[in-house]
mmCIF file of C-alpha atoms in Angstrom:
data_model
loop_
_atom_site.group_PDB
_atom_site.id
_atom_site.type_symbol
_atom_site.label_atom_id
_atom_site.label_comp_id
_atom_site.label_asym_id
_atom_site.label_seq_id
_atom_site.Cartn_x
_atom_site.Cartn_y
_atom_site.Cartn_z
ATOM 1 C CA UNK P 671 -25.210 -86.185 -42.043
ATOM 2 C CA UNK P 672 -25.933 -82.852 -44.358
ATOM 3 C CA UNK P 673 -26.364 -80.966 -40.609
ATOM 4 C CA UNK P 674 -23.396 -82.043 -38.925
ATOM 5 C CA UNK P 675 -21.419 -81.328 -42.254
ATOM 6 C CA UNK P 676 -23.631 -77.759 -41.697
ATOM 7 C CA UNK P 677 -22.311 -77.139 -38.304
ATOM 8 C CA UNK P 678 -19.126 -78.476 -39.071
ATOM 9 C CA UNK P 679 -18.768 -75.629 -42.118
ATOM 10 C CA UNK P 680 -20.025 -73.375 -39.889
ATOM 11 C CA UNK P 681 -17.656 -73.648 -37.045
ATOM 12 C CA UNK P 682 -14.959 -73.875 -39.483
ATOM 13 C CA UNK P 683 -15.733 -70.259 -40.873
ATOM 14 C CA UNK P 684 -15.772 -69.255 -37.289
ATOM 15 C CA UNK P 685 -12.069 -70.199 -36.692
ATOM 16 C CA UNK P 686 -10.979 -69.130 -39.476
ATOM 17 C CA UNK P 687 -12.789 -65.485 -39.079
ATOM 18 C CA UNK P 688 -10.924 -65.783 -35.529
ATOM 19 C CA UNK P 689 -7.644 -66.173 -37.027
ATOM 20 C CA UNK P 690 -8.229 -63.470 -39.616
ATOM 21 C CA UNK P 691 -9.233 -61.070 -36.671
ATOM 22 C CA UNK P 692 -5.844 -62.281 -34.927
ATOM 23 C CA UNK P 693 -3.941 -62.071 -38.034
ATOM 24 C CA UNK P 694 -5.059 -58.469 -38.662
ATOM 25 C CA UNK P 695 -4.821 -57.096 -34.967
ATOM 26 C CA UNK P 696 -1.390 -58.172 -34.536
ATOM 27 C CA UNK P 697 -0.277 -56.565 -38.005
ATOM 28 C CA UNK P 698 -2.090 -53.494 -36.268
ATOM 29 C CA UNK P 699 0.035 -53.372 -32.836
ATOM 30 C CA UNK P 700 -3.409 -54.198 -30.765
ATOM 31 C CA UNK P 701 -2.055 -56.731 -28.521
ATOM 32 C CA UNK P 702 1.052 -53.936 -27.808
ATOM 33 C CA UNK P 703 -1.744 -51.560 -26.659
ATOM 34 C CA UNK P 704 -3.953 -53.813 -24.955
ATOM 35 C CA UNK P 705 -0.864 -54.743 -22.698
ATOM 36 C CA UNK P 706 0.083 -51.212 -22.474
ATOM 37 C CA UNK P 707 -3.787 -50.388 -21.419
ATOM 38 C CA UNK P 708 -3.707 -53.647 -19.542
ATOM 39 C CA UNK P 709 -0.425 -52.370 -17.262
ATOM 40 C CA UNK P 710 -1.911 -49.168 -16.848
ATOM 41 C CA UNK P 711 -4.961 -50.449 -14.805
ATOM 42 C CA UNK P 712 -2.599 -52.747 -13.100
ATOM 43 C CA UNK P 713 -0.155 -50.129 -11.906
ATOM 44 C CA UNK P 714 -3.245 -47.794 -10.985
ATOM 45 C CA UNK P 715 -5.103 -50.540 -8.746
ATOM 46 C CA UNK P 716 -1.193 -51.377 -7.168
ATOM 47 C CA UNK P 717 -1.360 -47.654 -6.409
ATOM 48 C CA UNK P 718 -4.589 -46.972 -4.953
ATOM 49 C CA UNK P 719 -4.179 -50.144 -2.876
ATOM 50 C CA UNK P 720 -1.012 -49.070 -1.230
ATOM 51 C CA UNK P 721 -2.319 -45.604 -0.752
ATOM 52 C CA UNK P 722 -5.395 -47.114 0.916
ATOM 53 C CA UNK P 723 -3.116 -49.439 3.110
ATOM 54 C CA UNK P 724 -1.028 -46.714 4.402
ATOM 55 C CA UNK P 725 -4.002 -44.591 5.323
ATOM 56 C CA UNK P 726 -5.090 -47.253 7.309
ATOM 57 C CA UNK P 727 -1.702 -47.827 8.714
ATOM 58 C CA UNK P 728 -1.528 -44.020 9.678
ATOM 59 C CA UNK P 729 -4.809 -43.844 10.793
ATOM 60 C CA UNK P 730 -4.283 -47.243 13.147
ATOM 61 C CA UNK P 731 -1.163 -45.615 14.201
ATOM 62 C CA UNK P 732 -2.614 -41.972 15.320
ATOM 63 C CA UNK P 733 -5.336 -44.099 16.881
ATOM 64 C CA UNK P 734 -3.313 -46.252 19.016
ATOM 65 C CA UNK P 735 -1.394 -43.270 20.109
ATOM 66 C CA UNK P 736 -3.810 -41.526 21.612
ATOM 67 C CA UNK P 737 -5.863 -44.460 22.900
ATOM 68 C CA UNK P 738 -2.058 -45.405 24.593
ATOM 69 C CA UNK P 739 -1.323 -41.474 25.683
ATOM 70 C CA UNK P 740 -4.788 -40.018 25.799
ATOM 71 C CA UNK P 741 -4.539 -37.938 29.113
ATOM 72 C CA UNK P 742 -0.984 -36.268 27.429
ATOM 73 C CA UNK P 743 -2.683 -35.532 24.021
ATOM 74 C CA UNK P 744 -5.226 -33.955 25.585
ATOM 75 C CA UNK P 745 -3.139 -31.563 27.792
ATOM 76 C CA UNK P 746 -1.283 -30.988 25.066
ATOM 77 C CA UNK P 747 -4.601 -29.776 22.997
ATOM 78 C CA UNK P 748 -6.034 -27.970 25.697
ATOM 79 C CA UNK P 749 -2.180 -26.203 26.465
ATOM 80 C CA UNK P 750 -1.768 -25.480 23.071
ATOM 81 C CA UNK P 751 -5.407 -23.686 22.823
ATOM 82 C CA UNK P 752 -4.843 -21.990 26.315
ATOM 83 C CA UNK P 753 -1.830 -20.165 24.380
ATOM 84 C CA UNK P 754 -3.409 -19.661 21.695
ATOM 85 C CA UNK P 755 -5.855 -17.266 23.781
ATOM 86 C CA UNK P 756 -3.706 -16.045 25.999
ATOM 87 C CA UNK P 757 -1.764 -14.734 22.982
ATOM 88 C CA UNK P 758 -4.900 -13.566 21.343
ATOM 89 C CA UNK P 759 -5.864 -11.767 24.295
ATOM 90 C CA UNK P 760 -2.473 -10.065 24.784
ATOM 91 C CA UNK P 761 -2.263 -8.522 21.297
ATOM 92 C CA UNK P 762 -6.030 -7.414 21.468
ATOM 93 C CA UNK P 763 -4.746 -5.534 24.635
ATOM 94 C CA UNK P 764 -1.749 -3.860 22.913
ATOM 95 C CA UNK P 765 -4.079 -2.997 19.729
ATOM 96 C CA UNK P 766 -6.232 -1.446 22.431
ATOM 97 C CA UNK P 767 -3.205 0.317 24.531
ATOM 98 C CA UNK P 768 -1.944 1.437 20.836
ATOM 99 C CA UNK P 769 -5.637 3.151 19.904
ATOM 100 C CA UNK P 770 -5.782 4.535 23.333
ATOM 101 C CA UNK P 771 -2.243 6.033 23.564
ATOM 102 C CA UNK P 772 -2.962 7.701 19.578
ATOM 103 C CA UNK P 773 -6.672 8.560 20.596
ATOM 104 C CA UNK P 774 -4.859 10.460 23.336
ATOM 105 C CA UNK P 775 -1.837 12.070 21.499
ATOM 106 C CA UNK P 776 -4.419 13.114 18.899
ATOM 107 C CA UNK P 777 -6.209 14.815 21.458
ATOM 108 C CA UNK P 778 -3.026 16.763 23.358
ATOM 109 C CA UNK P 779 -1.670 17.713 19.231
ATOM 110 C CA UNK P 780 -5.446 19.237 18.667
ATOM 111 C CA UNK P 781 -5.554 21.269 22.067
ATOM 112 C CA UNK P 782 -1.569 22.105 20.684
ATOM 113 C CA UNK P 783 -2.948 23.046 17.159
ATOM 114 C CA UNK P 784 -5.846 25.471 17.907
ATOM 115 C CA UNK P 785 -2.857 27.866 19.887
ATOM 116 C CA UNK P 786 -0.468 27.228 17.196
ATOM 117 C CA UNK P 787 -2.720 28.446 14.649
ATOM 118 C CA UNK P 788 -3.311 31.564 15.507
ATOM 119 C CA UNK P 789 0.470 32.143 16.149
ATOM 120 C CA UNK P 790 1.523 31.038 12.605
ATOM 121 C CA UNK P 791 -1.374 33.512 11.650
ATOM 122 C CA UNK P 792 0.580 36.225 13.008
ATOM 123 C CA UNK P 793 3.372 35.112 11.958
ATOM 124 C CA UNK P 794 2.475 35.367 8.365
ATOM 125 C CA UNK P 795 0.568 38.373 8.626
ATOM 126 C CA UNK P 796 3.093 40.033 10.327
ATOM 127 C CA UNK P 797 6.306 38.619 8.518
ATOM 128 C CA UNK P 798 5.310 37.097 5.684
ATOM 129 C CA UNK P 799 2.297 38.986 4.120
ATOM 130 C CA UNK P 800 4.136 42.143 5.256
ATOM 131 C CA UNK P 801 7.153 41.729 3.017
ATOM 132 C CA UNK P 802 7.441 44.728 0.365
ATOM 133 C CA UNK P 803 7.722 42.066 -2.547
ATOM 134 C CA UNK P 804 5.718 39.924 -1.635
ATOM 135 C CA UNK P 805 2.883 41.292 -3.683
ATOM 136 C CA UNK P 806 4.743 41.551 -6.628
ATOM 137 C CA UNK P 807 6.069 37.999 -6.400
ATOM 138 C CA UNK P 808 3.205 36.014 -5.722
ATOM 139 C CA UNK P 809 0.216 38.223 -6.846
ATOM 140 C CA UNK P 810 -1.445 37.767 -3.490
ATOM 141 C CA UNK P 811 -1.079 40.927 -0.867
ATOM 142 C CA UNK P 812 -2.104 41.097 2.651
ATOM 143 C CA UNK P 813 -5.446 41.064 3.790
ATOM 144 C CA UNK P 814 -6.695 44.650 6.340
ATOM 145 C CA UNK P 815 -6.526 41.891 9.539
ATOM 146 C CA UNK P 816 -4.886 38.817 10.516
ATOM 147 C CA UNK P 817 -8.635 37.574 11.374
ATOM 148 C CA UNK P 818 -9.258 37.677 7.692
ATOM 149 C CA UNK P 819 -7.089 34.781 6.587
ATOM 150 C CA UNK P 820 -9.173 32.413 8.840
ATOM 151 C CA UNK P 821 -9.733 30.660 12.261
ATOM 152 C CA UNK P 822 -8.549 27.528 14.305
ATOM 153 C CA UNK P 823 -12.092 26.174 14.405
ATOM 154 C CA UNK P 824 -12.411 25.701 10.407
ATOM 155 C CA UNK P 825 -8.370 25.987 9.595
ATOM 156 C CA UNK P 826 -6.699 23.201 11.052
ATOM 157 C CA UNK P 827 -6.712 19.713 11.277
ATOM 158 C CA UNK P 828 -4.542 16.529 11.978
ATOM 159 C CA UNK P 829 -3.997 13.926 9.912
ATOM 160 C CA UNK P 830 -0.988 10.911 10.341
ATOM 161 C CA UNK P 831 0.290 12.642 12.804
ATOM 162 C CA UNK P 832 0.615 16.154 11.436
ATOM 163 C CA UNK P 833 -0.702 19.100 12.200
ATOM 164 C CA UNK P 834 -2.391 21.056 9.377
ATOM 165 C CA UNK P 835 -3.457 24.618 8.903
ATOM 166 C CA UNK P 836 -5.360 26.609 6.085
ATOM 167 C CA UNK P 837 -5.006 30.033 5.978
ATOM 168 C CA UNK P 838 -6.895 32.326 2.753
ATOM 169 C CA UNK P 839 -4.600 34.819 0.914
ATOM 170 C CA UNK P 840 -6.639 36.976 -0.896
ATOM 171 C CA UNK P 841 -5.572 37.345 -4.707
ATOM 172 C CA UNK P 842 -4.441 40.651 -6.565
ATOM 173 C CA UNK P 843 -6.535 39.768 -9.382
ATOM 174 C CA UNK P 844 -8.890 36.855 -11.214
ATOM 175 C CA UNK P 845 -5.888 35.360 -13.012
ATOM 176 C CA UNK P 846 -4.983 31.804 -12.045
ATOM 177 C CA UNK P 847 -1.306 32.488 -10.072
ATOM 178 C CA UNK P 848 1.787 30.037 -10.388
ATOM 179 C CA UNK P 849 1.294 27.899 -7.889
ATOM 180 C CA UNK P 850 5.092 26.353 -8.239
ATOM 181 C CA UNK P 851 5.918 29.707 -7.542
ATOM 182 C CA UNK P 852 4.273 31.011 -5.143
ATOM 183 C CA UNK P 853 4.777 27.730 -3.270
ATOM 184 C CA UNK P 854 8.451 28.163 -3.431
ATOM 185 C CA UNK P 855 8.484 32.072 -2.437
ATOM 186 C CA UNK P 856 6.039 31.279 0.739
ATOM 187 C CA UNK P 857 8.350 28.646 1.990
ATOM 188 C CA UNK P 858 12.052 30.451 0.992
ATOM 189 C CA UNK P 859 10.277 33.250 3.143
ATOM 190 C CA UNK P 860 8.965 31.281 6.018
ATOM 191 C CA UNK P 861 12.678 29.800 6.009
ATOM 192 C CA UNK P 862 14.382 33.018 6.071
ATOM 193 C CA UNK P 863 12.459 34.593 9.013
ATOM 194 C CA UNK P 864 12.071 31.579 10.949
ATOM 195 C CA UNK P 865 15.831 31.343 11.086
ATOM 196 C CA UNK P 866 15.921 35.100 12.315
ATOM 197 C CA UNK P 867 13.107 35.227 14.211
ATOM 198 C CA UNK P 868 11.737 31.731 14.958
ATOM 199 C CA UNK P 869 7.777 31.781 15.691
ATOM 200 C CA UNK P 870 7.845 32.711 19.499
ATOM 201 C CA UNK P 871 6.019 29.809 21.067
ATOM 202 C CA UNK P 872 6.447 27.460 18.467
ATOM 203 C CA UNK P 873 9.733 27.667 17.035
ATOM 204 C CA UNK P 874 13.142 28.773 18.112
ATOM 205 C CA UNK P 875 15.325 30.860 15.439
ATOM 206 C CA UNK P 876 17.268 28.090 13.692
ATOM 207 C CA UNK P 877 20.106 30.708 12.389
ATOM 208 C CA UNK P 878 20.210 28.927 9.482
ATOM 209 C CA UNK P 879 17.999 28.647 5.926
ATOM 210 C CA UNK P 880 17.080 24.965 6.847
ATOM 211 C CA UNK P 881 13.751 24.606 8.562
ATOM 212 C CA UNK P 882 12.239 21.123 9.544
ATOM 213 C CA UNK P 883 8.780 22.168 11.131
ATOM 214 C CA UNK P 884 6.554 24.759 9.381
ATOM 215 C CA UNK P 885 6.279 23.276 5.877
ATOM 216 C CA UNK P 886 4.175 24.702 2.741
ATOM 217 C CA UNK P 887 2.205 21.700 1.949
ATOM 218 C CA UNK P 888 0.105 23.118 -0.379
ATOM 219 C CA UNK P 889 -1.392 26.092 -2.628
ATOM 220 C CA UNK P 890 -5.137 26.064 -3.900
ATOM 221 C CA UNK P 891 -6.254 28.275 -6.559
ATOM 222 C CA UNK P 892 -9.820 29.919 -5.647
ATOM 223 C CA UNK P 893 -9.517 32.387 -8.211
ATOM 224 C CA UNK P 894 -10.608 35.902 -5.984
ATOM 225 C CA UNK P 895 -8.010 33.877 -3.247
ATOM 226 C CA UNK P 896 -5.747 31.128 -2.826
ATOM 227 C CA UNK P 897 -5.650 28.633 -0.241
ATOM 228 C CA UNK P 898 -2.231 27.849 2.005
ATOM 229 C CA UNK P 899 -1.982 25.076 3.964
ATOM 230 C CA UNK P 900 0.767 24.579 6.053
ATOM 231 C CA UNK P 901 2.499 21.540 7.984
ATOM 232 C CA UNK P 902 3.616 21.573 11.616
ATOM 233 C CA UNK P 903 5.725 18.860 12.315
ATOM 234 C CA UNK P 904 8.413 18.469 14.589
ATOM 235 C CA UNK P 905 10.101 15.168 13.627
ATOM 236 C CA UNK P 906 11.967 16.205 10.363
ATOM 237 C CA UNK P 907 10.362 13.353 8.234
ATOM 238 C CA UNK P 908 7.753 15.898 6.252
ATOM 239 C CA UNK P 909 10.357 18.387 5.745
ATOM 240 C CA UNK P 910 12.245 15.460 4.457
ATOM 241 C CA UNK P 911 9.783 13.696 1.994
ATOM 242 C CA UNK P 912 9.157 17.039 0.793
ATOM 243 C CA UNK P 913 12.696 18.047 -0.022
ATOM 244 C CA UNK P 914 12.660 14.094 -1.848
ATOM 245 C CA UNK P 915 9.841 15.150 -3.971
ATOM 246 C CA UNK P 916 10.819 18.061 -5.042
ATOM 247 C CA UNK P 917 14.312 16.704 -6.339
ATOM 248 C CA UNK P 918 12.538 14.334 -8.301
ATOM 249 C CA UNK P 919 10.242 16.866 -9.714
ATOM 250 C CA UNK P 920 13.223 18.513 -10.641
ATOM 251 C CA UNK P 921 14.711 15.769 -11.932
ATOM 252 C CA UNK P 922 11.684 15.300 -14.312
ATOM 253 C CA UNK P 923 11.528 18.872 -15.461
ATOM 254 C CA UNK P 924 15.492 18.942 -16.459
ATOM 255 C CA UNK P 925 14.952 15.360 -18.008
ATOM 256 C CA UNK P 926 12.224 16.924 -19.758
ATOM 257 C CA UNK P 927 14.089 20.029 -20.937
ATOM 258 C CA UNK P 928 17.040 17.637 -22.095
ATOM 259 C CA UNK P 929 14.604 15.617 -24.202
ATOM 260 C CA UNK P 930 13.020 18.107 -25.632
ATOM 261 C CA UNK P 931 16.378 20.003 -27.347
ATOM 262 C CA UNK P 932 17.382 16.298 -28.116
ATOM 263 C CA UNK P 933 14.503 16.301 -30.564
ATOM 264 C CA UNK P 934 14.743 19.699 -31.675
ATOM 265 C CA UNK P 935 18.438 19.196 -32.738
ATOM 266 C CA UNK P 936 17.694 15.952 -34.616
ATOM 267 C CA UNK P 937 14.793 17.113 -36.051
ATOM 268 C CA UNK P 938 16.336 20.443 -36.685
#
């Protein structure tokens, strides 16, 4: 009698350890977040089932397609990698045709530039270098020879297109020159005589101070000499890009200039 009363206590304090649990996880909000939790996994399995139903679906269907219209599928394939060769070959061709064609026009412009470079050289030497203030403006002078300010093996080059040539001026003395300057002096000059006299060969006389092919490009201080290379270009576009730069660059310098005598003022 004493056990069964035992067990009897004890299951009581079970179910009533039960209902306290209850009792305190519903004063909690546990049974809202087991549901929510609960949902969750529901929705998710819902989900990946009907994903993995119509992957199946699409998969059947793409199946019986081709098992209904294999013989079309596959001409289709095999036409659609056909053109896919054939259009592969044709632009290999034209990137070939396109080398070829440059490879060649590189070729005809370097024959072009070894005679133009010694023409330019005379030109220079002869109505350039020979200027009586040109000395004085630049702080270069003429050298005893035209064979002195270089050759068309070393002097010339092409690159995009253009046609480049170095010639060396020889310096009046060690001090570094203004290359702005100079630059600016060389190519008012080649303007002028190119519009009176052209370069025979080369250029026809323009008969006016706008020239679009022989182009200072640049002026390299070697202090006993300076180096001049020039652009040959008969499409315009240098002579363009440079004329762009250089009202930029003036731009900058007057923005410059204005800036500067802002701050004086104020600070002033």
């Amino acid at each position: 009698m004493k056990f069964l009363n035992k067990i009897k206590t004890t299951f009581q304090l079970l179910a009533d350890s039960i209902k306290d649990g209850l009792s305190k996880a519903r004063s909690n909000g546990l049974y809202k977040k087991m549901a929510i939790i609960l949902l969750g996994f529901i929705g998710i399995f819902f989900a990946v089932f009907v994903f993995i139903k119509l992957t199946t679906y699409l998969f059947e269907s793409i199946y019986n397609f081709i098992n209904l219209h294999f013989f079309g599928v596959a001409a289709t394939a095999l036409g659609g990698v056909y053109l896919r060769l054939k259009w592969s070959d044709r632009r290999d061709q034209r990137i070939k045709e396109e080398q070829e064609r440059k490879l060649s026009n590189d070729r005809i412009k370097m024959k072009f530039s070894e005679g133009s470079y010694d023409k330019i050289r005379k030109f220079l030497f002869t109505q350039i270098l020979n200027e009586a203030n040109f000395e004085s403006l630049t702080g270069l002078y003429r050298p005893v020879n035209p064979a002195e300010l270089g050759n068309a093996q070393t002097g010339n080059y092409l690159k995009n297109g253009l046609i480049f040539h170095q010639f060396r001026i020889p310096k009046v003395c060690l001090e570094d020159v203004n290359v702005s300057l100079v630059t600016s002096v060389l190519q008012s000059m080649i303007e002028q005589k190119i519009g009176v006299y052209g370069i025979p060969g080369i250029i026809s006389p323009t008969h006016m101070n706008r020239n679009d092919v022989l182009m200072v490009s640049d002026i390299s201080d070697m202090k006993t000499h300076v180096i001049l290379t020039t652009v040959l270009s008969f499409n315009g576009e240098y002579a363009d890009q440079k004329a762009y730069d250089r009202s930029i660059a003036d731009s900058l310098n007057i923005s410059t200039v204005e800036r500067t005598l802002d701050d004086y003022d104020y600070h002033g």
